[in-house]
Tab-separated table of C-alpha atoms and ligand atoms in Angstrom:
chain	number	residue	atom	x	y	z
X	1	MET	CA	128.658	310.440	285.111
X	2	LYS	CA	131.952	310.234	283.236
X	3	PRO	CA	131.181	309.705	279.541
X	4	LEU	CA	132.744	306.888	277.516
X	5	LYS	CA	134.605	308.732	274.745
X	6	ILE	CA	134.693	306.886	271.473
X	7	GLY	CA	136.460	307.398	268.160
X	8	MET	CA	134.872	305.964	265.026
X	9	ILE	CA	136.807	305.108	261.884
X	10	GLY	CA	134.446	305.034	258.903
X	11	PHE	CA	131.333	307.134	258.374
X	12	GLY	CA	129.770	305.274	255.454
X	13	THR	CA	126.667	303.056	255.498
X	14	VAL	CA	127.305	301.466	258.901
X	15	GLY	CA	129.161	304.395	260.525
X	16	GLY	CA	126.338	306.705	259.439
X	17	GLY	CA	123.790	304.413	261.129
X	18	VAL	CA	125.816	304.274	264.339
X	19	ALA	CA	126.080	308.084	264.456
X	20	LYS	CA	122.340	308.430	263.768
X	21	ILE	CA	121.435	306.238	266.756
X	22	LEU	CA	124.111	307.616	269.091
X	23	LEU	CA	123.166	311.241	268.409
X	24	GLY	CA	119.424	310.760	267.949
X	25	GLU	CA	118.780	308.376	270.864
X	26	ALA	CA	121.380	309.688	273.320
X	27	GLU	CA	119.097	309.480	276.347
X	28	ARG	CA	118.118	305.853	275.731
X	29	ILE	CA	121.710	304.832	275.017
X	30	THR	CA	122.953	306.582	278.176
X	31	ARG	CA	120.385	304.704	280.288
X	32	ARG	CA	121.351	301.341	278.777
X	33	ALA	CA	125.114	302.023	278.948
X	34	GLY	CA	124.984	303.452	282.461
X	35	ARG	CA	126.843	306.569	281.254
X	36	PRO	CA	126.827	308.917	278.256
X	37	ILE	CA	128.600	307.772	275.088
X	38	GLU	CA	130.456	310.687	273.523
X	39	LEU	CA	131.293	310.474	269.814
X	40	ARG	CA	134.565	312.401	270.115
X	41	ARG	CA	136.173	311.892	266.674
X	42	VAL	CA	135.047	310.310	263.379
X	43	ALA	CA	137.722	309.532	260.781
X	44	VAL	CA	136.992	309.336	257.054
X	45	ARG	CA	139.051	309.196	253.870
X	46	ASP	CA	137.531	312.223	252.152
X	47	LEU	CA	136.544	315.290	254.211
X	48	ASN	CA	134.817	316.869	251.217
X	49	LYS	CA	132.324	314.059	250.602
X	50	ALA	CA	128.667	315.057	251.121
X	51	ARG	CA	127.261	313.407	254.289
X	52	ASP	CA	123.594	313.150	255.223
X	53	ILE	CA	124.240	313.315	258.977
X	54	ASP	CA	125.590	316.429	260.701
X	55	LEU	CA	128.251	315.851	263.306
X	56	PRO	CA	129.136	318.428	265.990
X	57	PRO	CA	131.908	320.805	264.842
X	58	GLY	CA	135.461	319.454	265.144
X	59	VAL	CA	134.432	315.781	265.227
X	60	LEU	CA	135.164	314.832	261.579
X	61	THR	CA	138.805	314.265	260.634
X	62	ASP	CA	140.729	312.595	257.841
X	63	ARG	CA	143.542	311.581	260.219
X	64	ILE	CA	143.130	308.176	261.896
X	65	ALA	CA	146.001	309.273	264.173
X	66	ASP	CA	143.591	311.785	265.772
X	67	ILE	CA	141.854	308.733	267.251
X	68	VAL	CA	144.851	306.472	267.855
X	69	ASP	CA	146.825	309.209	269.641
X	70	ASP	CA	143.968	310.664	271.699
X	71	PRO	CA	144.406	309.321	275.258
X	72	GLU	CA	140.857	310.330	276.184
X	73	ILE	CA	139.390	307.906	273.633
X	74	GLU	CA	138.926	304.555	275.387
X	75	LEU	CA	136.949	302.761	272.701
X	76	ALA	CA	137.474	302.724	268.934
X	77	VAL	CA	134.686	301.694	266.554
X	78	GLN	CA	136.399	300.401	263.430
X	79	LEU	CA	134.001	300.593	260.478
X	80	MET	CA	136.238	300.783	257.454
X	81	GLY	CA	136.242	297.730	255.162
X	82	GLY	CA	139.006	295.535	253.726
X	83	THR	CA	142.166	294.260	255.374
X	84	ASP	CA	144.706	296.877	254.364
X	85	PRO	CA	145.184	299.294	256.132
X	86	ALA	CA	142.470	297.972	258.505
X	87	ARG	CA	144.829	295.398	260.098
X	88	GLU	CA	147.528	297.994	260.858
X	89	VAL	CA	144.923	300.425	262.168
X	90	MET	CA	143.443	297.780	264.485
X	91	LEU	CA	146.888	296.785	265.815
X	92	SER	CA	147.788	300.400	266.541
X	93	LEU	CA	144.442	301.083	268.246
X	94	LEU	CA	144.988	298.074	270.532
X	95	SER	CA	148.603	299.043	271.192
X	96	ALA	CA	147.405	302.542	272.096
X	97	GLY	CA	145.302	300.964	274.874
X	98	LYS	CA	141.880	301.086	273.253
X	99	ASP	CA	139.220	298.400	273.130
X	100	VAL	CA	137.797	297.945	269.641
X	101	VAL	CA	134.347	297.266	268.194
X	102	THR	CA	134.302	296.243	264.536
X	103	ALA	CA	131.964	295.053	261.767
X	104	ASN	CA	134.824	294.083	259.463
X	105	LYS	CA	134.492	290.335	258.747
X	106	ALA	CA	137.123	290.338	255.999
X	107	LEU	CA	139.650	291.537	258.574
X	108	LEU	CA	138.613	289.047	261.271
X	109	CYS	CA	138.478	286.158	258.817
X	110	GLU	CA	142.011	286.758	257.603
X	111	HIS	CA	143.718	288.175	260.711
X	112	GLY	CA	141.330	287.358	263.577
X	113	ALA	CA	143.669	284.910	265.331
X	114	GLU	CA	146.518	287.453	265.335
X	115	LEU	CA	144.326	290.387	266.392
X	116	PHE	CA	142.581	288.445	269.169
X	117	ALA	CA	145.933	287.224	270.532
X	118	HIS	CA	147.375	290.759	270.374
X	119	ALA	CA	144.363	292.145	272.234
X	120	ARG	CA	144.594	289.410	274.895
X	121	GLU	CA	148.306	290.106	275.472
X	122	LEU	CA	147.585	293.794	275.972
X	123	GLY	CA	144.558	293.186	278.214
X	124	ARG	CA	142.284	294.775	275.622
X	125	SER	CA	139.021	293.464	274.099
X	126	ILE	CA	137.484	293.183	270.641
X	127	ALA	CA	133.720	292.955	270.041
X	128	PHE	CA	132.396	292.053	266.590
X	129	GLU	CA	128.651	291.308	266.688
X	130	ALA	CA	128.055	293.197	263.414
X	131	SER	CA	130.637	291.155	261.513
X	132	VAL	CA	128.232	288.209	261.021
X	133	ALA	CA	124.579	288.331	259.938
X	134	GLY	CA	124.069	292.111	260.355
X	135	GLY	CA	121.372	292.793	262.944
X	136	ILE	CA	120.985	289.190	264.178
X	137	PRO	CA	122.687	288.762	267.583
X	138	ILE	CA	124.326	285.524	266.480
X	139	ILE	CA	127.771	286.088	268.027
X	140	ALA	CA	126.236	286.755	271.451
X	141	ASN	CA	124.111	283.643	271.161
X	142	VAL	CA	126.882	281.325	269.989
X	143	CYS	CA	129.411	282.678	272.543
X	144	CYS	CA	127.160	283.234	275.549
X	145	ALA	CA	123.587	281.972	275.408
X	146	LEU	CA	124.548	278.581	273.926
X	147	ALA	CA	127.855	278.231	275.807
X	148	GLY	CA	126.636	275.096	277.621
X	149	ASN	CA	126.410	273.183	274.344
X	150	GLN	CA	128.795	271.565	271.937
X	151	ILE	CA	127.453	273.040	268.747
X	152	THR	CA	127.153	270.247	266.205
X	153	SER	CA	126.017	272.170	263.133
X	154	LEU	CA	125.396	275.608	261.684
X	155	SER	CA	123.385	276.055	258.522
X	156	ALA	CA	122.891	279.639	257.441
X	157	ILE	CA	122.029	282.322	254.944
X	158	LEU	CA	124.770	284.841	255.702
X	159	ASN	CA	124.844	287.225	252.751
X	160	GLY	CA	121.987	289.711	252.517
X	161	THR	CA	122.924	290.921	249.040
X	162	SER	CA	122.802	287.415	247.521
X	163	ASN	CA	119.530	286.601	249.245
X	164	PHE	CA	118.064	289.906	248.054
X	165	ILE	CA	119.150	289.171	244.476
X	166	LEU	CA	117.781	285.600	244.527
X	167	THR	CA	114.462	286.744	246.014
X	168	GLU	CA	113.937	289.646	243.618
X	169	MET	CA	114.953	287.602	240.557
X	170	ALA	CA	112.568	284.791	241.486
X	171	ASP	CA	109.630	287.045	242.462
X	172	LYS	CA	109.893	289.793	239.852
X	173	GLU	CA	111.947	288.077	237.154
X	174	GLU	CA	114.270	291.137	237.253
X	175	SER	CA	117.716	290.792	235.726
X	176	TYR	CA	120.668	289.923	237.948
X	177	GLY	CA	122.484	293.187	237.097
X	178	ASP	CA	119.491	295.421	237.910
X	179	VAL	CA	118.896	293.803	241.301
X	180	LEU	CA	122.601	293.941	242.223
X	181	ARG	CA	122.609	297.691	241.488
X	182	ARG	CA	119.590	298.108	243.784
X	183	ALA	CA	121.349	296.132	246.563
X	184	GLN	CA	124.277	298.552	246.258
X	185	GLU	CA	121.980	301.611	246.443
X	186	LEU	CA	120.284	300.160	249.535
X	187	GLY	CA	123.663	299.812	251.306
X	188	TYR	CA	123.602	295.985	251.472
X	189	ALA	CA	126.590	295.273	249.233
X	190	GLU	CA	130.266	295.461	250.074
X	191	ALA	CA	132.428	298.212	248.536
X	192	ASP	CA	133.464	295.461	246.092
X	193	PRO	CA	130.170	293.619	245.449
X	194	ALA	CA	132.057	290.722	243.840
X	195	MET	CA	132.709	289.538	247.423
X	196	ASP	CA	128.948	289.263	248.011
X	197	VAL	CA	128.001	287.395	244.861
X	198	ASP	CA	131.001	285.047	244.603
X	199	GLY	CA	130.360	283.624	248.098
X	200	THR	CA	133.467	285.180	249.744
X	201	ASP	CA	131.506	287.350	252.199
X	202	ALA	CA	129.419	284.386	253.403
X	203	ALA	CA	132.570	282.251	253.656
X	204	GLN	CA	134.342	284.928	255.752
X	205	LYS	CA	131.387	284.953	258.146
X	206	LEU	CA	131.409	281.142	258.270
X	207	VAL	CA	135.104	281.251	259.254
X	208	ILE	CA	134.252	283.568	262.187
X	209	LEU	CA	131.327	281.398	263.346
X	210	THR	CA	133.479	278.260	263.022
X	211	LEU	CA	136.112	279.786	265.285
X	212	LEU	CA	133.498	280.570	267.928
X	213	ALA	CA	131.356	277.434	267.658
X	214	PHE	CA	134.075	274.825	267.126
X	215	GLY	CA	137.208	276.571	268.521
X	216	THR	CA	138.830	275.841	265.161
X	217	ALA	CA	140.668	278.318	262.950
X	218	VAL	CA	140.069	277.604	259.270
X	219	SER	CA	141.069	279.493	256.139
X	220	LEU	CA	139.027	280.107	253.009
X	221	SER	CA	141.191	277.676	251.012
X	222	GLN	CA	140.126	274.740	253.217
X	223	PHE	CA	136.546	274.483	252.007
X	224	PRO	CA	134.575	274.841	248.755
X	225	CYS	CA	132.974	278.210	248.127
X	226	THR	CA	130.721	279.034	245.185
X	227	GLY	CA	128.541	282.115	244.803
X	228	ILE	CA	125.410	283.015	242.908
X	229	ASP	CA	127.194	284.879	240.113
X	230	SER	CA	126.802	282.175	237.480
X	231	LEU	CA	123.095	281.529	238.134
X	232	GLU	CA	120.404	282.493	235.633
X	233	LEU	CA	116.655	282.917	235.900
X	234	ASP	CA	116.366	279.460	234.263
X	235	ASP	CA	117.996	277.904	237.361
X	236	LEU	CA	115.521	279.541	239.730
X	237	LYS	CA	112.597	278.498	237.504
X	238	CYS	CA	113.808	274.902	237.235
X	239	ALA	CA	114.328	274.734	241.021
X	240	ASP	CA	110.765	276.003	241.467
X	241	GLU	CA	109.427	273.381	239.037
X	242	LEU	CA	111.185	270.668	241.065
X	243	GLY	CA	109.771	271.963	244.390
X	244	TYR	CA	112.798	273.905	245.631
X	245	VAL	CA	113.975	277.485	246.314
X	246	VAL	CA	117.595	278.526	245.676
X	247	LYS	CA	119.521	279.935	248.671
X	248	LEU	CA	123.206	280.696	249.178
X	249	LEU	CA	123.884	278.409	252.164
X	250	ALA	CA	126.908	278.377	254.439
X	251	VAL	CA	127.264	275.126	256.363
X	252	ALA	CA	129.613	273.981	259.138
X	253	ARG	CA	128.903	270.626	260.792
X	254	LEU	CA	130.605	267.868	262.689
X	255	HIS	CA	130.612	264.707	260.617
X	256	ASP	CA	132.410	261.548	261.812
X	257	GLY	CA	134.504	263.708	264.166
X	258	LYS	CA	135.606	266.033	261.368
X	259	LEU	CA	134.452	269.511	260.487
X	260	GLU	CA	132.613	269.711	257.150
X	261	LEU	CA	132.408	273.222	255.703
X	262	HIS	CA	131.031	274.666	252.481
X	263	VAL	CA	129.339	277.682	250.926
X	264	SER	CA	127.246	277.119	247.830
X	265	PRO	CA	124.000	278.018	246.117
X	266	THR	CA	121.699	275.288	247.343
X	267	LEU	CA	118.282	273.910	246.452
X	268	VAL	CA	116.184	274.013	249.623
X	269	ARG	CA	112.775	272.254	249.774
X	270	LYS	CA	109.975	274.838	249.625
X	271	HIS	CA	108.385	273.951	252.964
X	272	LEU	CA	111.620	274.322	255.012
X	273	PRO	CA	112.208	277.486	257.121
X	274	LEU	CA	115.383	278.543	255.241
X	275	ALA	CA	113.381	278.591	251.986
X	276	ASP	CA	111.145	281.328	253.434
X	277	VAL	CA	113.976	283.787	254.179
X	278	GLN	CA	113.324	286.735	251.867
X	279	GLY	CA	115.164	289.845	250.682
X	280	ALA	CA	118.166	291.069	252.674
X	281	PHE	CA	117.224	288.862	255.616
X	282	ASN	CA	119.680	286.286	256.987
X	283	ALA	CA	118.875	283.180	259.016
X	284	VAL	CA	121.038	280.845	261.044
X	285	LYS	CA	120.057	277.387	262.276
X	286	VAL	CA	122.313	276.382	265.163
X	287	THR	CA	122.123	272.841	266.527
X	288	GLY	CA	123.598	272.115	269.953
X	289	ASP	CA	123.989	268.780	271.743
X	290	ALA	CA	121.818	269.930	274.660
X	291	VAL	CA	119.441	272.478	273.169
X	292	GLY	CA	118.736	270.794	269.813
X	293	GLU	CA	117.777	273.075	266.928
X	294	THR	CA	117.621	276.854	267.433
X	295	TRP	CA	116.757	279.460	264.812
X	296	PHE	CA	117.817	283.072	264.449
X	297	SER	CA	116.668	285.424	261.717
X	298	GLY	CA	116.594	289.117	260.921
X	299	GLN	CA	117.999	291.727	258.579
X	300	GLY	CA	121.494	290.666	257.600
X	301	ALA	CA	122.655	293.875	255.941
X	302	GLY	CA	121.859	297.564	255.697
X	303	GLN	CA	122.454	300.695	257.722
X	304	LEU	CA	120.286	300.500	260.831
X	305	PRO	CA	120.198	296.693	261.317
X	306	THR	CA	124.005	296.620	261.259
X	307	ALA	CA	124.244	299.727	263.445
X	308	SER	CA	121.964	297.923	265.933
X	309	ALA	CA	124.642	295.247	266.360
X	310	VAL	CA	127.455	297.823	266.633
X	311	LEU	CA	125.485	299.719	269.305
X	312	ALA	CA	124.988	296.492	271.274
X	313	ASP	CA	128.780	296.069	271.333
X	314	ILE	CA	129.382	299.703	272.333
X	315	ILE	CA	126.898	299.373	275.216
X	316	ASP	CA	128.410	296.012	276.228
X	317	MET	CA	131.846	297.658	276.284
X	318	ALA	CA	130.501	300.554	278.395
X	319	VAL	CA	129.035	298.225	281.031
X	320	GLY	CA	131.919	295.708	280.891
X	321	ARG	CA	130.035	292.717	279.421
X	322	ALA	CA	132.008	292.654	276.163
X	323	GLN	CA	135.306	292.464	278.061
X	324	LEU	CA	134.067	289.416	280.015
X	325	THR	CA	132.857	287.706	276.840
X	326	PHE	CA	136.161	288.362	275.077
X	327	LYS	CA	138.120	286.974	278.048
X	328	THR	CA	136.199	283.689	277.930
X	329	LEU	CA	136.383	283.060	274.152
X	330	VAL	CA	138.194	279.770	273.543
X	331	LEU	CA	140.660	280.773	270.856
X	332	PRO	CA	142.658	278.427	268.603
X	333	GLY	CA	145.428	276.714	270.550
X	334	GLU	CA	143.460	276.971	273.808
X	335	GLY	CA	141.288	273.874	273.378
X	336	ALA	CA	140.693	270.860	271.148
X	337	GLU	CA	140.465	271.784	267.478
X	338	TYR	CA	138.678	269.744	264.829
X	339	GLU	CA	140.268	268.410	261.676
X	340	VAL	CA	138.642	269.857	258.568
X	341	GLN	CA	137.110	267.243	256.253
X	342	PRO	CA	139.040	267.083	252.950
X	343	ILE	CA	137.154	268.923	250.203
X	344	ASP	CA	137.010	265.876	247.900
X	345	ASP	CA	135.230	263.790	250.584
X	346	ILE	CA	132.269	266.133	251.080
X	347	VAL	CA	129.047	264.344	250.097
X	348	SER	CA	125.984	265.964	248.522
X	349	LYS	CA	123.298	265.575	245.887
X	350	PHE	CA	123.832	268.045	243.063
X	351	TYR	CA	121.821	270.052	240.543
X	352	LEU	CA	123.561	270.617	237.197
X	353	ARG	CA	122.625	272.877	234.301
X	354	PHE	CA	124.145	272.604	230.853
X	355	ASN	CA	123.542	275.058	228.019
X	356	ALA	CA	123.880	272.446	225.298
X	357	LEU	CA	123.493	272.240	221.562
X	358	ASP	CA	120.289	270.346	220.706
X	359	ARG	CA	121.978	267.664	218.603
X	360	PRO	CA	122.308	263.874	218.557
X	361	HIS	CA	124.500	262.309	221.232
X	362	VAL	CA	124.892	265.485	223.370
X	363	LEU	CA	122.909	264.071	226.296
X	364	ALA	CA	124.675	260.715	225.857
X	365	ASP	CA	128.098	262.456	226.146
X	366	ILE	CA	127.040	264.226	229.346
X	367	THR	CA	125.595	261.122	230.987
X	368	ASP	CA	128.596	259.050	229.873
X	369	ILE	CA	131.012	261.413	231.666
X	370	LEU	CA	128.870	261.428	234.810
X	371	GLY	CA	128.579	257.616	234.719
X	372	ARG	CA	132.303	257.041	234.184
X	373	ASN	CA	133.021	259.236	237.215
X	374	GLY	CA	130.705	257.121	239.344
X	375	ILE	CA	127.922	259.720	239.525
X	376	SER	CA	124.386	258.369	239.416
X	377	ILE	CA	121.606	260.462	237.827
X	378	ALA	CA	118.345	260.944	239.743
X	379	SER	CA	116.427	263.017	237.154
X	380	VAL	CA	116.808	264.843	233.823
X	381	VAL	CA	114.715	267.791	232.568
X	382	GLN	CA	114.967	269.219	229.048
X	383	HIS	CA	112.224	271.292	227.480
X	384	GLU	CA	111.780	271.540	223.709
X	385	SER	CA	114.376	273.943	222.312
X	386	PRO	CA	113.482	277.328	220.766
X	387	GLU	CA	113.278	277.620	216.958
X	388	VAL	CA	116.475	278.225	214.978
X	389	GLN	CA	116.941	282.047	214.831
X	390	ASN	CA	118.730	283.750	211.895
X	391	GLY	CA	120.280	280.415	210.998
X	392	LYS	CA	121.750	280.219	214.525
X	393	GLU	CA	121.003	277.240	216.710
X	394	PRO	CA	120.189	278.501	220.253
X	395	PRO	CA	121.434	276.334	223.139
X	396	VAL	CA	118.908	274.379	225.147
X	397	PRO	CA	119.164	274.135	228.951
X	398	VAL	CA	119.494	270.570	230.244
X	399	PHE	CA	118.955	270.100	233.992
X	400	ILE	CA	120.264	267.039	235.803
X	401	MET	CA	119.832	266.073	239.451
X	402	THR	CA	122.327	263.547	240.798
X	403	HIS	CA	122.110	261.065	243.632
X	404	ARG	CA	124.504	261.560	246.568
X	405	THR	CA	128.102	261.711	245.404
X	406	THR	CA	131.367	263.316	246.483
X	407	GLU	CA	132.771	266.741	245.694
X	408	GLY	CA	135.886	264.988	244.362
X	409	LYS	CA	133.933	262.918	241.797
X	410	MET	CA	131.911	265.960	240.823
X	411	ARG	CA	135.020	268.093	240.252
X	412	ALA	CA	136.623	265.374	238.123
X	413	ALA	CA	133.452	265.052	236.019
X	414	GLU	CA	133.130	268.839	235.651
X	415	ALA	CA	136.660	269.119	234.287
X	416	GLU	CA	135.701	266.656	231.525
X	417	LEU	CA	132.220	268.105	230.940
X	418	ASN	CA	133.568	271.610	230.452
X	419	ARG	CA	135.764	270.345	227.603
X	420	LEU	CA	132.724	269.209	225.555
X	421	ASP	CA	132.344	271.253	222.335
X	422	SER	CA	128.580	270.837	222.528
X	423	LEU	CA	128.302	273.032	225.667
X	424	HIS	CA	127.952	276.793	225.234
X	425	SER	CA	129.152	277.692	228.727
X	426	PRO	CA	130.624	275.943	231.778
X	427	CYS	CA	128.249	273.673	233.646
X	428	VAL	CA	126.380	275.382	236.537
X	429	ARG	CA	126.272	273.372	239.756
X	430	MET	CA	124.314	273.741	243.002
X	431	SER	CA	124.083	271.538	246.079
X	432	VAL	CA	120.759	270.024	247.112
X	433	ALA	CA	119.961	270.266	250.838
X	434	GLU	CA	118.677	267.067	252.450
W	1	NAP	P1	131.279	302.086	253.368
W	1	NAP	O1	129.913	302.631	253.232
W	1	NAP	O2	132.125	301.912	252.150
W	1	NAP	O3	132.055	303.020	254.425
W	1	NAP	C1	133.416	302.878	254.698
W	1	NAP	C2	133.881	304.087	255.491
W	1	NAP	O4	135.260	303.920	255.812
W	1	NAP	C3	133.784	305.398	254.712
W	1	NAP	O5	133.290	306.413	255.538
W	1	NAP	C4	135.231	305.713	254.305
W	1	NAP	O6	135.528	307.086	254.215
W	1	NAP	C5	135.975	305.103	255.497
W	1	NAP	N1	137.355	304.771	255.140
W	1	NAP	C6	137.766	303.853	254.241
W	1	NAP	N2	139.107	303.819	254.202
W	1	NAP	C7	139.541	304.741	255.090
W	1	NAP	C8	140.823	305.196	255.506
W	1	NAP	N3	141.947	304.689	254.981
W	1	NAP	N4	140.887	306.166	256.452
W	1	NAP	C9	139.766	306.678	257.004
W	1	NAP	N5	138.515	306.284	256.654
W	1	NAP	C10	138.417	305.330	255.715
W	1	NAP	O7	131.243	300.668	254.085
W	1	NAP	P2	130.116	300.087	255.064
W	1	NAP	O8	129.059	299.428	254.251
W	1	NAP	O9	129.737	301.099	256.066
W	1	NAP	O10	130.926	298.875	255.747
W	1	NAP	C11	131.874	299.112	256.756
W	1	NAP	C12	132.308	297.773	257.344
W	1	NAP	O11	131.171	297.121	257.888
W	1	NAP	C13	132.890	296.810	256.308
W	1	NAP	O12	133.897	296.062	256.912
W	1	NAP	C14	131.704	295.920	255.955
W	1	NAP	O13	132.115	294.633	255.530
W	1	NAP	C15	131.011	295.836	257.295
W	1	NAP	N6	129.578	295.539	257.243
W	1	NAP	C16	128.753	296.219	256.399
W	1	NAP	C17	127.404	295.953	256.409
W	1	NAP	C18	126.435	296.652	255.489
W	1	NAP	O14	125.263	296.255	255.452
W	1	NAP	N7	126.857	297.666	254.749
W	1	NAP	C19	126.890	294.989	257.297
W	1	NAP	C20	127.764	294.316	258.168
W	1	NAP	C21	129.103	294.611	258.131
W	1	NAP	P3	134.804	308.002	253.103
W	1	NAP	O15	133.374	308.101	253.561
W	1	NAP	O16	135.511	309.311	253.150
W	1	NAP	O17	134.949	307.259	251.801
W	2	HSE	N1	127.460	292.834	252.163
W	2	HSE	C1	126.991	292.123	253.289
W	2	HSE	C2	125.732	291.357	252.926
W	2	HSE	C3	126.716	293.078	254.413
W	2	HSE	O1	125.149	291.605	251.873
W	2	HSE	O2	125.333	290.486	253.685
W	2	HSE	C4	126.431	292.391	255.718
W	2	HSE	O3	127.585	291.789	256.220
């Protein structure tokens, strides 16, 4: 049996997991792929870095060209992060006649349309199961298993790091910084963890799912994206008191013929399935016009869960399934695209937290601004403030839940609220799932 020779770029968290499975489970992989998979070259930035997996002699290189220019390598597995030089590398791999498997969602979010078109022109294929929701086979399900449906909505937890932080903070009352450091040690976080906690990573994955589910190319600037980085333990405790759990939710749904998209920390009712997703797990609820609601969940980040998805793509490439799937993807320009709902028109209930001075008229000022912007208040919670310490007046958290209102009204109110001298820090806002 002629082996499929592959070159892998990146030997970090995910690349290490792929090598572990390929080398350690060679017999099983050969059976599933119908032929041996030979890891011919692995490119890294720094040859002197300590690695915990031994590769056969001569495999490791610090020259990506050793993969691009090797005519025996048919398949490249692109596991370096970021967009630069990843875009150039991907274009040259495709131009050199190689199919590509990648986990890089930042790259596909920003340059997916260009890379997919380039691959199509050259008769090459790209597979990217690991780019969304780690080990959950969500790409395969959206593209293949649910292909008979018009998907009408996606509601998902797509960032393992954020979910891990929210879970650990709520359960163990650990500080945000300590849990983030642990997520980095466990290999969940991106090289720049700001992308995890500011919502960017989840938004990039939502862009990829939106392309597949709705045939529509959107950019990050077209929808609101907020992360968990301004949340405090007080927010999680207040949510709990009100009967909710906080989750970073990514939503794409058809609404009055338009595509509504957003990523935001969201209060989810305790009894709902998304509220039960713990740690680095992800979950995706996909609703289709024929199938109704479907649920997918599993580990959304980390070495072996992500390597599981990369291996599925490598095997699919070896047997020819990935090429068929790539050929039948309906890319932008090839079918009807949906108009994206303007950001200001998006409707939600909101949770607001103010760190306010405990003085006369402070609450009146807040409610006046909300009222003048047409925002109706559903509930207010303020506990008695702590004693004055060293002559300093500590701020008191004030929690407000609104009725349904628009993102536009909320943004206008926030601009005014954040100018109030009686607030210690900008107002914290979360959506409330209905
Ligand atoms: P990582 O641990 O930082 O590893 C990145 C690897 O790429 C390293 O081996 C690095 O080499 C190599 N590299 C970077 N720039 C290079 C260059 N210019 N030339 C050659 N090699 C280069 O990252 P990771 O966590 O494995 O993530 C890889 C990709 O998978 C990213 O796109 C990420 O978003 C995605 N992803 C990650 C996860 C996860 O749970 N970690 C899950 C899903 C998707 P050195 O080792 O020499 O530094
Ligand atoms: N940093 C990402 C996360 C890795 O935490 O979800 C998986 O894409």
